[in-house]
JSON list of C-alpha atoms in Angstrom, two decimals:
[
{"chain": "V", "resi": 134, "resn": "UNK", "atom": "CA", "xyz": [11.07, 6.55, -55.02]},
{"chain": "V", "resi": 135, "resn": "UNK", "atom": "CA", "xyz": [12.77, 7.34, -51.82]},
{"chain": "V", "resi": 136, "resn": "UNK", "atom": "CA", "xyz": [12.81, 3.48, -50.63]},
{"chain": "V", "resi": 137, "resn": "UNK", "atom": "CA", "xyz": [15.38, 1.07, -50.50]},
{"chain": "V", "resi": 138, "resn": "UNK", "atom": "CA", "xyz": [14.18, -2.59, -51.66]},
{"chain": "V", "resi": 139, "resn": "UNK", "atom": "CA", "xyz": [16.12, -6.01, -50.62]},
{"chain": "V", "resi": 140, "resn": "UNK", "atom": "CA", "xyz": [14.73, -9.28, -50.93]},
{"chain": "V", "resi": 141, "resn": "UNK", "atom": "CA", "xyz": [12.91, -10.44, -47.80]},
{"chain": "V", "resi": 142, "resn": "UNK", "atom": "CA", "xyz": [15.14, -13.71, -47.44]},
{"chain": "V", "resi": 143, "resn": "UNK", "atom": "CA", "xyz": [17.84, -15.52, -49.32]},
{"chain": "V", "resi": 144, "resn": "UNK", "atom": "CA", "xyz": [19.39, -19.20, -48.86]},
{"chain": "V", "resi": 145, "resn": "UNK", "atom": "CA", "xyz": [23.09, -20.17, -49.29]},
{"chain": "V", "resi": 146, "resn": "UNK", "atom": "CA", "xyz": [24.78, -23.50, -49.08]},
{"chain": "V", "resi": 147, "resn": "UNK", "atom": "CA", "xyz": [27.52, -23.70, -46.22]},
{"chain": "V", "resi": 148, "resn": "UNK", "atom": "CA", "xyz": [30.50, -22.59, -48.34]},
{"chain": "V", "resi": 149, "resn": "UNK", "atom": "CA", "xyz": [28.99, -21.26, -51.20]},
{"chain": "V", "resi": 150, "resn": "UNK", "atom": "CA", "xyz": [28.96, -17.32, -52.39]},
{"chain": "V", "resi": 151, "resn": "UNK", "atom": "CA", "xyz": [25.70, -15.20, -52.05]},
{"chain": "V", "resi": 152, "resn": "UNK", "atom": "CA", "xyz": [25.03, -11.76, -53.21]},
{"chain": "V", "resi": 153, "resn": "UNK", "atom": "CA", "xyz": [22.34, -9.49, -51.06]},
{"chain": "V", "resi": 154, "resn": "UNK", "atom": "CA", "xyz": [21.13, -6.68, -52.96]},
{"chain": "V", "resi": 155, "resn": "UNK", "atom": "CA", "xyz": [19.61, -3.46, -52.52]},
{"chain": "V", "resi": 156, "resn": "UNK", "atom": "CA", "xyz": [17.88, -1.12, -54.99]},
{"chain": "V", "resi": 157, "resn": "UNK", "atom": "CA", "xyz": [16.91, 2.45, -54.78]},
{"chain": "V", "resi": 158, "resn": "UNK", "atom": "CA", "xyz": [17.27, 5.74, -56.95]},
{"chain": "V", "resi": 159, "resn": "UNK", "atom": "CA", "xyz": [19.06, 7.20, -54.04]},
{"chain": "V", "resi": 160, "resn": "UNK", "atom": "CA", "xyz": [21.83, 4.75, -54.71]},
{"chain": "V", "resi": 161, "resn": "UNK", "atom": "CA", "xyz": [22.99, 6.81, -57.79]},
{"chain": "V", "resi": 162, "resn": "UNK", "atom": "CA", "xyz": [24.00, 9.70, -55.37]},
{"chain": "V", "resi": 163, "resn": "UNK", "atom": "CA", "xyz": [25.23, 7.69, -52.31]},
{"chain": "V", "resi": 164, "resn": "UNK", "atom": "CA", "xyz": [27.10, 4.63, -51.45]},
{"chain": "V", "resi": 165, "resn": "UNK", "atom": "CA", "xyz": [25.39, 2.06, -49.41]},
{"chain": "V", "resi": 166, "resn": "UNK", "atom": "CA", "xyz": [26.38, 0.80, -46.12]},
{"chain": "V", "resi": 167, "resn": "UNK", "atom": "CA", "xyz": [25.49, -2.86, -44.88]},
{"chain": "V", "resi": 168, "resn": "UNK", "atom": "CA", "xyz": [24.73, -4.02, -41.47]},
{"chain": "V", "resi": 169, "resn": "UNK", "atom": "CA", "xyz": [24.66, -7.51, -40.01]},
{"chain": "V", "resi": 170, "resn": "UNK", "atom": "CA", "xyz": [21.98, -8.38, -37.18]},
{"chain": "V", "resi": 171, "resn": "UNK", "atom": "CA", "xyz": [21.90, -11.52, -35.41]},
{"chain": "V", "resi": 172, "resn": "UNK", "atom": "CA", "xyz": [18.91, -12.47, -33.09]},
{"chain": "V", "resi": 173, "resn": "UNK", "atom": "CA", "xyz": [18.94, -10.84, -30.09]},
{"chain": "V", "resi": 174, "resn": "UNK", "atom": "CA", "xyz": [21.57, -8.56, -31.03]},
{"chain": "V", "resi": 175, "resn": "UNK", "atom": "CA", "xyz": [22.14, -5.00, -32.33]},
{"chain": "V", "resi": 176, "resn": "UNK", "atom": "CA", "xyz": [23.13, -4.35, -35.97]},
{"chain": "V", "resi": 177, "resn": "UNK", "atom": "CA", "xyz": [27.02, -4.45, -36.86]},
{"chain": "V", "resi": 178, "resn": "UNK", "atom": "CA", "xyz": [28.40, -2.69, -39.69]},
{"chain": "V", "resi": 179, "resn": "UNK", "atom": "CA", "xyz": [30.14, -4.97, -42.21]},
{"chain": "V", "resi": 180, "resn": "UNK", "atom": "CA", "xyz": [30.64, -2.87, -45.36]},
{"chain": "V", "resi": 181, "resn": "UNK", "atom": "CA", "xyz": [30.48, 0.75, -46.47]},
{"chain": "V", "resi": 182, "resn": "UNK", "atom": "CA", "xyz": [31.57, 3.05, -49.06]},
{"chain": "V", "resi": 183, "resn": "UNK", "atom": "CA", "xyz": [33.16, 1.91, -52.33]},
{"chain": "V", "resi": 184, "resn": "UNK", "atom": "CA", "xyz": [34.16, -1.30, -50.49]},
{"chain": "V", "resi": 185, "resn": "UNK", "atom": "CA", "xyz": [35.67, -0.66, -47.12]},
{"chain": "V", "resi": 186, "resn": "UNK", "atom": "CA", "xyz": [35.49, -3.18, -43.95]},
{"chain": "V", "resi": 187, "resn": "UNK", "atom": "CA", "xyz": [35.68, -2.03, -40.40]},
{"chain": "V", "resi": 188, "resn": "UNK", "atom": "CA", "xyz": [38.46, -3.81, -38.60]},
{"chain": "V", "resi": 189, "resn": "UNK", "atom": "CA", "xyz": [37.39, -7.30, -37.51]},
{"chain": "V", "resi": 190, "resn": "UNK", "atom": "CA", "xyz": [35.31, -7.96, -40.18]},
{"chain": "V", "resi": 191, "resn": "UNK", "atom": "CA", "xyz": [35.97, -11.04, -42.73]},
{"chain": "V", "resi": 192, "resn": "UNK", "atom": "CA", "xyz": [37.01, -10.40, -46.14]},
{"chain": "V", "resi": 193, "resn": "UNK", "atom": "CA", "xyz": [34.51, -12.67, -47.27]},
{"chain": "V", "resi": 194, "resn": "UNK", "atom": "CA", "xyz": [32.18, -9.50, -46.99]},
{"chain": "V", "resi": 195, "resn": "UNK", "atom": "CA", "xyz": [32.26, -7.51, -50.03]},
{"chain": "V", "resi": 196, "resn": "UNK", "atom": "CA", "xyz": [30.30, -4.49, -51.46]},
{"chain": "V", "resi": 197, "resn": "UNK", "atom": "CA", "xyz": [29.87, -2.82, -54.89]},
{"chain": "V", "resi": 198, "resn": "UNK", "atom": "CA", "xyz": [27.61, -0.58, -56.56]},
{"chain": "V", "resi": 199, "resn": "UNK", "atom": "CA", "xyz": [26.31, -0.30, -59.99]},
{"chain": "V", "resi": 200, "resn": "UNK", "atom": "CA", "xyz": [23.74, 2.75, -61.21]},
{"chain": "V", "resi": 201, "resn": "UNK", "atom": "CA", "xyz": [20.66, 2.12, -58.64]},
{"chain": "V", "resi": 202, "resn": "UNK", "atom": "CA", "xyz": [21.87, -1.02, -56.88]},
{"chain": "V", "resi": 203, "resn": "UNK", "atom": "CA", "xyz": [24.29, -2.16, -54.40]},
{"chain": "V", "resi": 204, "resn": "UNK", "atom": "CA", "xyz": [25.52, -5.60, -53.40]},
{"chain": "V", "resi": 205, "resn": "UNK", "atom": "CA", "xyz": [26.73, -7.30, -50.63]},
{"chain": "V", "resi": 206, "resn": "UNK", "atom": "CA", "xyz": [28.88, -10.41, -51.42]},
{"chain": "V", "resi": 207, "resn": "UNK", "atom": "CA", "xyz": [29.78, -13.39, -48.98]},
{"chain": "V", "resi": 208, "resn": "UNK", "atom": "CA", "xyz": [32.22, -15.27, -50.70]},
{"chain": "V", "resi": 209, "resn": "UNK", "atom": "CA", "xyz": [32.16, -18.83, -48.91]},
{"chain": "V", "resi": 210, "resn": "UNK", "atom": "CA", "xyz": [29.29, -18.41, -46.60]},
{"chain": "V", "resi": 211, "resn": "UNK", "atom": "CA", "xyz": [29.80, -19.85, -43.17]},
{"chain": "V", "resi": 212, "resn": "UNK", "atom": "CA", "xyz": [27.22, -20.55, -40.57]},
{"chain": "V", "resi": 213, "resn": "UNK", "atom": "CA", "xyz": [27.94, -17.86, -38.15]},
{"chain": "V", "resi": 214, "resn": "UNK", "atom": "CA", "xyz": [26.71, -15.52, -41.60]},
{"chain": "V", "resi": 215, "resn": "UNK", "atom": "CA", "xyz": [23.13, -16.70, -40.88]},
{"chain": "V", "resi": 216, "resn": "UNK", "atom": "CA", "xyz": [21.55, -13.36, -40.10]},
{"chain": "V", "resi": 217, "resn": "UNK", "atom": "CA", "xyz": [19.57, -10.39, -41.20]},
{"chain": "V", "resi": 218, "resn": "UNK", "atom": "CA", "xyz": [21.40, -8.03, -43.52]},
{"chain": "V", "resi": 219, "resn": "UNK", "atom": "CA", "xyz": [20.10, -4.16, -43.94]},
{"chain": "V", "resi": 220, "resn": "UNK", "atom": "CA", "xyz": [21.30, -1.56, -46.55]},
{"chain": "V", "resi": 221, "resn": "UNK", "atom": "CA", "xyz": [21.38, 1.74, -45.66]},
{"chain": "V", "resi": 222, "resn": "UNK", "atom": "CA", "xyz": [22.04, 5.13, -47.47]},
{"chain": "V", "resi": 223, "resn": "UNK", "atom": "CA", "xyz": [20.62, 8.73, -47.99]},
{"chain": "V", "resi": 224, "resn": "UNK", "atom": "CA", "xyz": [17.38, 9.92, -49.11]},
{"chain": "V", "resi": 225, "resn": "UNK", "atom": "CA", "xyz": [17.81, 11.87, -52.40]},
{"chain": "V", "resi": 226, "resn": "UNK", "atom": "CA", "xyz": [14.28, 13.73, -52.03]},
{"chain": "V", "resi": 227, "resn": "UNK", "atom": "CA", "xyz": [16.00, 16.79, -50.58]},
{"chain": "V", "resi": 228, "resn": "UNK", "atom": "CA", "xyz": [16.62, 16.31, -46.82]},
{"chain": "V", "resi": 229, "resn": "UNK", "atom": "CA", "xyz": [19.76, 13.73, -47.00]},
{"chain": "V", "resi": 230, "resn": "UNK", "atom": "CA", "xyz": [18.30, 11.68, -44.36]},
{"chain": "V", "resi": 231, "resn": "UNK", "atom": "CA", "xyz": [19.45, 8.40, -43.67]},
{"chain": "V", "resi": 232, "resn": "UNK", "atom": "CA", "xyz": [17.29, 5.57, -44.39]},
{"chain": "V", "resi": 233, "resn": "UNK", "atom": "CA", "xyz": [17.06, 1.80, -44.14]},
{"chain": "V", "resi": 234, "resn": "UNK", "atom": "CA", "xyz": [16.35, -1.34, -46.64]},
{"chain": "V", "resi": 235, "resn": "UNK", "atom": "CA", "xyz": [13.67, -3.59, -45.40]},
{"chain": "V", "resi": 236, "resn": "UNK", "atom": "CA", "xyz": [16.33, -6.21, -44.75]},
{"chain": "V", "resi": 237, "resn": "UNK", "atom": "CA", "xyz": [17.27, -9.80, -45.69]},
{"chain": "V", "resi": 238, "resn": "UNK", "atom": "CA", "xyz": [17.16, -12.64, -43.85]},
{"chain": "V", "resi": 239, "resn": "UNK", "atom": "CA", "xyz": [19.89, -14.86, -44.85]},
{"chain": "V", "resi": 240, "resn": "UNK", "atom": "CA", "xyz": [19.82, -18.46, -44.05]},
{"chain": "V", "resi": 241, "resn": "UNK", "atom": "CA", "xyz": [23.18, -20.60, -44.71]},
{"chain": "V", "resi": 242, "resn": "UNK", "atom": "CA", "xyz": [21.99, -24.43, -45.29]},
{"chain": "N", "resi": 244, "resn": "UNK", "atom": "CA", "xyz": [36.90, -0.08, -24.62]},
{"chain": "N", "resi": 245, "resn": "UNK", "atom": "CA", "xyz": [34.88, 1.71, -27.15]},
{"chain": "N", "resi": 246, "resn": "UNK", "atom": "CA", "xyz": [31.19, 1.41, -26.55]},
{"chain": "N", "resi": 247, "resn": "UNK", "atom": "CA", "xyz": [28.31, 2.57, -26.39]},
{"chain": "N", "resi": 248, "resn": "UNK", "atom": "CA", "xyz": [25.37, 2.13, -23.62]},
{"chain": "N", "resi": 249, "resn": "UNK", "atom": "CA", "xyz": [21.86, 2.93, -23.79]},
{"chain": "N", "resi": 250, "resn": "UNK", "atom": "CA", "xyz": [19.46, 3.29, -20.77]},
{"chain": "N", "resi": 251, "resn": "UNK", "atom": "CA", "xyz": [16.39, 4.38, -19.45]},
{"chain": "N", "resi": 252, "resn": "UNK", "atom": "CA", "xyz": [13.92, 2.29, -21.49]},
{"chain": "N", "resi": 253, "resn": "UNK", "atom": "CA", "xyz": [10.77, 0.68, -19.89]},
{"chain": "N", "resi": 254, "resn": "UNK", "atom": "CA", "xyz": [6.91, 0.75, -20.27]},
{"chain": "N", "resi": 255, "resn": "UNK", "atom": "CA", "xyz": [5.19, 4.03, -20.64]},
{"chain": "N", "resi": 256, "resn": "UNK", "atom": "CA", "xyz": [1.34, 4.44, -21.34]},
{"chain": "N", "resi": 257, "resn": "UNK", "atom": "CA", "xyz": [0.14, 5.94, -24.35]},
{"chain": "N", "resi": 258, "resn": "UNK", "atom": "CA", "xyz": [0.84, 10.01, -24.21]},
{"chain": "N", "resi": 259, "resn": "UNK", "atom": "CA", "xyz": [3.19, 9.40, -21.65]},
{"chain": "N", "resi": 260, "resn": "UNK", "atom": "CA", "xyz": [7.34, 10.16, -21.88]},
{"chain": "N", "resi": 261, "resn": "UNK", "atom": "CA", "xyz": [10.77, 8.85, -21.25]},
{"chain": "N", "resi": 262, "resn": "UNK", "atom": "CA", "xyz": [13.84, 9.98, -21.35]},
{"chain": "N", "resi": 263, "resn": "UNK", "atom": "CA", "xyz": [16.77, 7.73, -22.77]},
{"chain": "N", "resi": 264, "resn": "UNK", "atom": "CA", "xyz": [20.46, 7.95, -22.21]},
{"chain": "N", "resi": 265, "resn": "UNK", "atom": "CA", "xyz": [23.41, 6.72, -24.00]},
{"chain": "N", "resi": 266, "resn": "UNK", "atom": "CA", "xyz": [26.84, 6.92, -22.26]},
{"chain": "N", "resi": 267, "resn": "UNK", "atom": "CA", "xyz": [30.02, 6.53, -24.78]},
{"chain": "N", "resi": 268, "resn": "UNK", "atom": "CA", "xyz": [33.27, 5.38, -23.82]},
{"chain": "N", "resi": 269, "resn": "UNK", "atom": "CA", "xyz": [36.79, 4.94, -25.24]},
{"chain": "N", "resi": 270, "resn": "UNK", "atom": "CA", "xyz": [36.58, 7.59, -28.05]},
{"chain": "N", "resi": 271, "resn": "UNK", "atom": "CA", "xyz": [36.47, 10.90, -28.47]},
{"chain": "N", "resi": 272, "resn": "UNK", "atom": "CA", "xyz": [32.64, 11.70, -28.31]},
{"chain": "N", "resi": 273, "resn": "UNK", "atom": "CA", "xyz": [32.69, 15.39, -29.23]},
{"chain": "N", "resi": 274, "resn": "UNK", "atom": "CA", "xyz": [34.13, 14.51, -32.53]},
{"chain": "N", "resi": 275, "resn": "UNK", "atom": "CA", "xyz": [31.28, 12.49, -34.02]},
{"chain": "N", "resi": 276, "resn": "UNK", "atom": "CA", "xyz": [27.83, 12.88, -34.85]},
{"chain": "N", "resi": 277, "resn": "UNK", "atom": "CA", "xyz": [25.44, 10.79, -33.35]},
{"chain": "N", "resi": 278, "resn": "UNK", "atom": "CA", "xyz": [21.84, 9.21, -34.19]},
{"chain": "N", "resi": 279, "resn": "UNK", "atom": "CA", "xyz": [19.35, 7.15, -32.54]},
{"chain": "N", "resi": 280, "resn": "UNK", "atom": "CA", "xyz": [17.73, 4.37, -34.68]},
{"chain": "N", "resi": 281, "resn": "UNK", "atom": "CA", "xyz": [14.97, 2.17, -33.64]},
{"chain": "N", "resi": 282, "resn": "UNK", "atom": "CA", "xyz": [13.89, -1.17, -34.37]},
{"chain": "N", "resi": 283, "resn": "UNK", "atom": "CA", "xyz": [9.91, -2.30, -34.13]},
{"chain": "N", "resi": 284, "resn": "UNK", "atom": "CA", "xyz": [9.21, -5.83, -32.94]},
{"chain": "N", "resi": 285, "resn": "UNK", "atom": "CA", "xyz": [9.98, -8.04, -35.84]},
{"chain": "N", "resi": 286, "resn": "UNK", "atom": "CA", "xyz": [10.51, -4.99, -38.07]},
{"chain": "N", "resi": 287, "resn": "UNK", "atom": "CA", "xyz": [13.39, -3.25, -39.56]},
{"chain": "N", "resi": 288, "resn": "UNK", "atom": "CA", "xyz": [15.62, -0.68, -39.01]},
{"chain": "N", "resi": 289, "resn": "UNK", "atom": "CA", "xyz": [14.27, 3.14, -38.79]},
{"chain": "N", "resi": 290, "resn": "UNK", "atom": "CA", "xyz": [16.39, 6.10, -38.29]},
{"chain": "N", "resi": 291, "resn": "UNK", "atom": "CA", "xyz": [14.83, 8.62, -36.28]},
{"chain": "N", "resi": 292, "resn": "UNK", "atom": "CA", "xyz": [17.20, 11.52, -35.24]},
{"chain": "N", "resi": 293, "resn": "UNK", "atom": "CA", "xyz": [20.85, 12.78, -35.54]},
{"chain": "N", "resi": 294, "resn": "UNK", "atom": "CA", "xyz": [22.61, 15.51, -33.99]},
{"chain": "N", "resi": 295, "resn": "UNK", "atom": "CA", "xyz": [25.97, 17.12, -35.00]},
{"chain": "N", "resi": 296, "resn": "UNK", "atom": "CA", "xyz": [29.18, 16.77, -32.94]},
{"chain": "N", "resi": 297, "resn": "UNK", "atom": "CA", "xyz": [28.35, 20.53, -31.51]},
{"chain": "N", "resi": 298, "resn": "UNK", "atom": "CA", "xyz": [24.86, 19.96, -31.08]},
{"chain": "N", "resi": 299, "resn": "UNK", "atom": "CA", "xyz": [23.53, 21.78, -34.03]},
{"chain": "N", "resi": 300, "resn": "UNK", "atom": "CA", "xyz": [22.46, 20.93, -36.74]},
{"chain": "N", "resi": 301, "resn": "UNK", "atom": "CA", "xyz": [19.75, 18.45, -35.50]},
{"chain": "N", "resi": 302, "resn": "UNK", "atom": "CA", "xyz": [17.20, 16.48, -38.00]},
{"chain": "N", "resi": 303, "resn": "UNK", "atom": "CA", "xyz": [14.41, 14.27, -37.12]},
{"chain": "N", "resi": 304, "resn": "UNK", "atom": "CA", "xyz": [12.38, 11.81, -39.14]},
{"chain": "N", "resi": 305, "resn": "UNK", "atom": "CA", "xyz": [8.94, 12.58, -39.97]},
{"chain": "N", "resi": 306, "resn": "UNK", "atom": "CA", "xyz": [7.37, 10.12, -37.70]},
{"chain": "N", "resi": 307, "resn": "UNK", "atom": "CA", "xyz": [8.79, 11.42, -34.47]},
{"chain": "N", "resi": 308, "resn": "UNK", "atom": "CA", "xyz": [9.28, 15.45, -35.17]},
{"chain": "N", "resi": 309, "resn": "UNK", "atom": "CA", "xyz": [7.68, 17.52, -32.86]},
{"chain": "N", "resi": 310, "resn": "UNK", "atom": "CA", "xyz": [7.51, 14.97, -30.12]},
{"chain": "N", "resi": 311, "resn": "UNK", "atom": "CA", "xyz": [10.96, 13.59, -29.67]},
{"chain": "N", "resi": 312, "resn": "UNK", "atom": "CA", "xyz": [13.99, 15.92, -28.99]},
{"chain": "N", "resi": 313, "resn": "UNK", "atom": "CA", "xyz": [17.98, 14.76, -29.34]},
{"chain": "N", "resi": 314, "resn": "UNK", "atom": "CA", "xyz": [20.63, 16.31, -27.03]},
{"chain": "N", "resi": 315, "resn": "UNK", "atom": "CA", "xyz": [24.23, 15.41, -26.02]},
{"chain": "N", "resi": 316, "resn": "UNK", "atom": "CA", "xyz": [26.58, 16.60, -23.49]},
{"chain": "N", "resi": 317, "resn": "UNK", "atom": "CA", "xyz": [29.88, 16.37, -24.65]},
{"chain": "N", "resi": 318, "resn": "UNK", "atom": "CA", "xyz": [31.54, 17.27, -21.12]},
{"chain": "N", "resi": 319, "resn": "UNK", "atom": "CA", "xyz": [29.84, 13.85, -20.02]},
{"chain": "N", "resi": 320, "resn": "UNK", "atom": "CA", "xyz": [29.97, 11.80, -23.33]},
{"chain": "N", "resi": 321, "resn": "UNK", "atom": "CA", "xyz": [26.43, 11.42, -23.37]},
{"chain": "N", "resi": 322, "resn": "UNK", "atom": "CA", "xyz": [23.67, 11.66, -25.57]},
{"chain": "N", "resi": 323, "resn": "UNK", "atom": "CA", "xyz": [19.87, 11.71, -24.85]},
{"chain": "N", "resi": 324, "resn": "UNK", "atom": "CA", "xyz": [16.51, 11.42, -26.50]},
{"chain": "N", "resi": 325, "resn": "UNK", "atom": "CA", "xyz": [13.45, 12.89, -24.47]},
{"chain": "N", "resi": 326, "resn": "UNK", "atom": "CA", "xyz": [10.14, 10.91, -26.00]},
{"chain": "N", "resi": 327, "resn": "UNK", "atom": "CA", "xyz": [7.33, 12.68, -25.42]},
{"chain": "N", "resi": 328, "resn": "UNK", "atom": "CA", "xyz": [3.38, 11.93, -26.66]},
{"chain": "N", "resi": 329, "resn": "UNK", "atom": "CA", "xyz": [4.21, 8.34, -26.77]},
{"chain": "N", "resi": 330, "resn": "UNK", "atom": "CA", "xyz": [1.98, 6.47, -29.22]},
{"chain": "N", "resi": 331, "resn": "UNK", "atom": "CA", "xyz": [1.64, 2.48, -29.28]},
{"chain": "N", "resi": 332, "resn": "UNK", "atom": "CA", "xyz": [3.81, 2.42, -32.54]},
{"chain": "N", "resi": 333, "resn": "UNK", "atom": "CA", "xyz": [6.67, 3.98, -30.99]},
{"chain": "N", "resi": 334, "resn": "UNK", "atom": "CA", "xyz": [7.33, 0.35, -29.21]},
{"chain": "N", "resi": 335, "resn": "UNK", "atom": "CA", "xyz": [10.62, -0.41, -30.22]},
{"chain": "N", "resi": 336, "resn": "UNK", "atom": "CA", "xyz": [14.25, -1.15, -29.37]},
{"chain": "N", "resi": 337, "resn": "UNK", "atom": "CA", "xyz": [16.04, 2.41, -29.54]},
{"chain": "N", "resi": 338, "resn": "UNK", "atom": "CA", "xyz": [19.70, 2.33, -30.60]},
{"chain": "N", "resi": 339, "resn": "UNK", "atom": "CA", "xyz": [22.42, 4.79, -30.04]},
{"chain": "N", "resi": 340, "resn": "UNK", "atom": "CA", "xyz": [24.71, 4.73, -33.36]},
{"chain": "N", "resi": 341, "resn": "UNK", "atom": "CA", "xyz": [27.84, 6.69, -34.25]},
{"chain": "N", "resi": 342, "resn": "UNK", "atom": "CA", "xyz": [28.34, 8.24, -37.38]},
{"chain": "N", "resi": 343, "resn": "UNK", "atom": "CA", "xyz": [31.45, 7.04, -39.51]},
{"chain": "N", "resi": 344, "resn": "UNK", "atom": "CA", "xyz": [33.83, 9.88, -39.60]},
{"chain": "N", "resi": 345, "resn": "UNK", "atom": "CA", "xyz": [34.84, 9.84, -43.41]},
{"chain": "N", "resi": 346, "resn": "UNK", "atom": "CA", "xyz": [34.02, 10.25, -46.67]},
{"chain": "N", "resi": 347, "resn": "UNK", "atom": "CA", "xyz": [31.31, 7.72, -46.50]},
{"chain": "N", "resi": 348, "resn": "UNK", "atom": "CA", "xyz": [27.78, 7.44, -44.68]},
{"chain": "N", "resi": 349, "resn": "UNK", "atom": "CA", "xyz": [27.68, 4.70, -42.29]},
{"chain": "N", "resi": 350, "resn": "UNK", "atom": "CA", "xyz": [27.01, 3.95, -38.38]},
{"chain": "N", "resi": 351, "resn": "UNK", "atom": "CA", "xyz": [29.89, 2.05, -37.12]},
{"chain": "N", "resi": 352, "resn": "UNK", "atom": "CA", "xyz": [29.13, 1.73, -33.66]},
{"chain": "N", "resi": 353, "resn": "UNK", "atom": "CA", "xyz": [26.11, 0.65, -32.27]},
{"chain": "N", "resi": 354, "resn": "UNK", "atom": "CA", "xyz": [24.63, 0.19, -28.47]},
{"chain": "N", "resi": 355, "resn": "UNK", "atom": "CA", "xyz": [23.04, -2.90, -27.47]},
{"chain": "N", "resi": 356, "resn": "UNK", "atom": "CA", "xyz": [19.80, -0.62, -27.11]},
{"chain": "N", "resi": 357, "resn": "UNK", "atom": "CA", "xyz": [16.89, -0.20, -24.63]},
{"chain": "N", "resi": 358, "resn": "UNK", "atom": "CA", "xyz": [13.60, -1.21, -25.15]},
{"chain": "N", "resi": 359, "resn": "UNK", "atom": "CA", "xyz": [10.71, 1.32, -25.24]},
{"chain": "N", "resi": 360, "resn": "UNK", "atom": "CA", "xyz": [7.42, -0.14, -24.69]},
{"chain": "N", "resi": 361, "resn": "UNK", "atom": "CA", "xyz": [4.10, 1.97, -24.97]},
{"chain": "N", "resi": 362, "resn": "UNK", "atom": "CA", "xyz": [1.06, -0.03, -23.61]},
{"chain": "N", "resi": 363, "resn": "UNK", "atom": "CA", "xyz": [-1.76, 0.87, -21.77]}
]
């Protein structure tokens, strides 16, 4: 399958840890990248590659990869982390085009 | 300031055309692959096209191939997307996004988006 599958919604208590997952066969061959999108705003890259963060992204955002699953872990979730999160990778069916998961809406309780 | 600023969105009737622009600043535009990514109302992100740093190669998603054309002007630090034969399902926010110039694929800089509405 060329799809990237994410849980539609997750919740986490303030200060707790949450793992957002992304599954797809292409993740055997390509690392995932992760984007945070708050309402009315453009997406922002928060993690990519083996576990890299752009400048300015807090270190509570970490990424990992295992087999067909990529994960974004938020350790000590803050109220401002409430957002939609999208994973992205490449299609492994031949064209290697970028593709996105369906997104996970994270609620911080 | 490192940024991308899109413009050119609007309301257009089905079958119509529109040209989107993305102005880059604060970085060496000609060093980067660039992309257009869209988001339909209440939906997720959809990659639709990329163009290499030099202007070739170019690729399109199946959903827009043959109707949309991506181009760039490195002298003017600008990216473009020509939208032809527009359909209702093309209604979306259109973002330009920079390719991360490293070993791992990622879109490391996004514009604020420009909205395209296709409606009769």
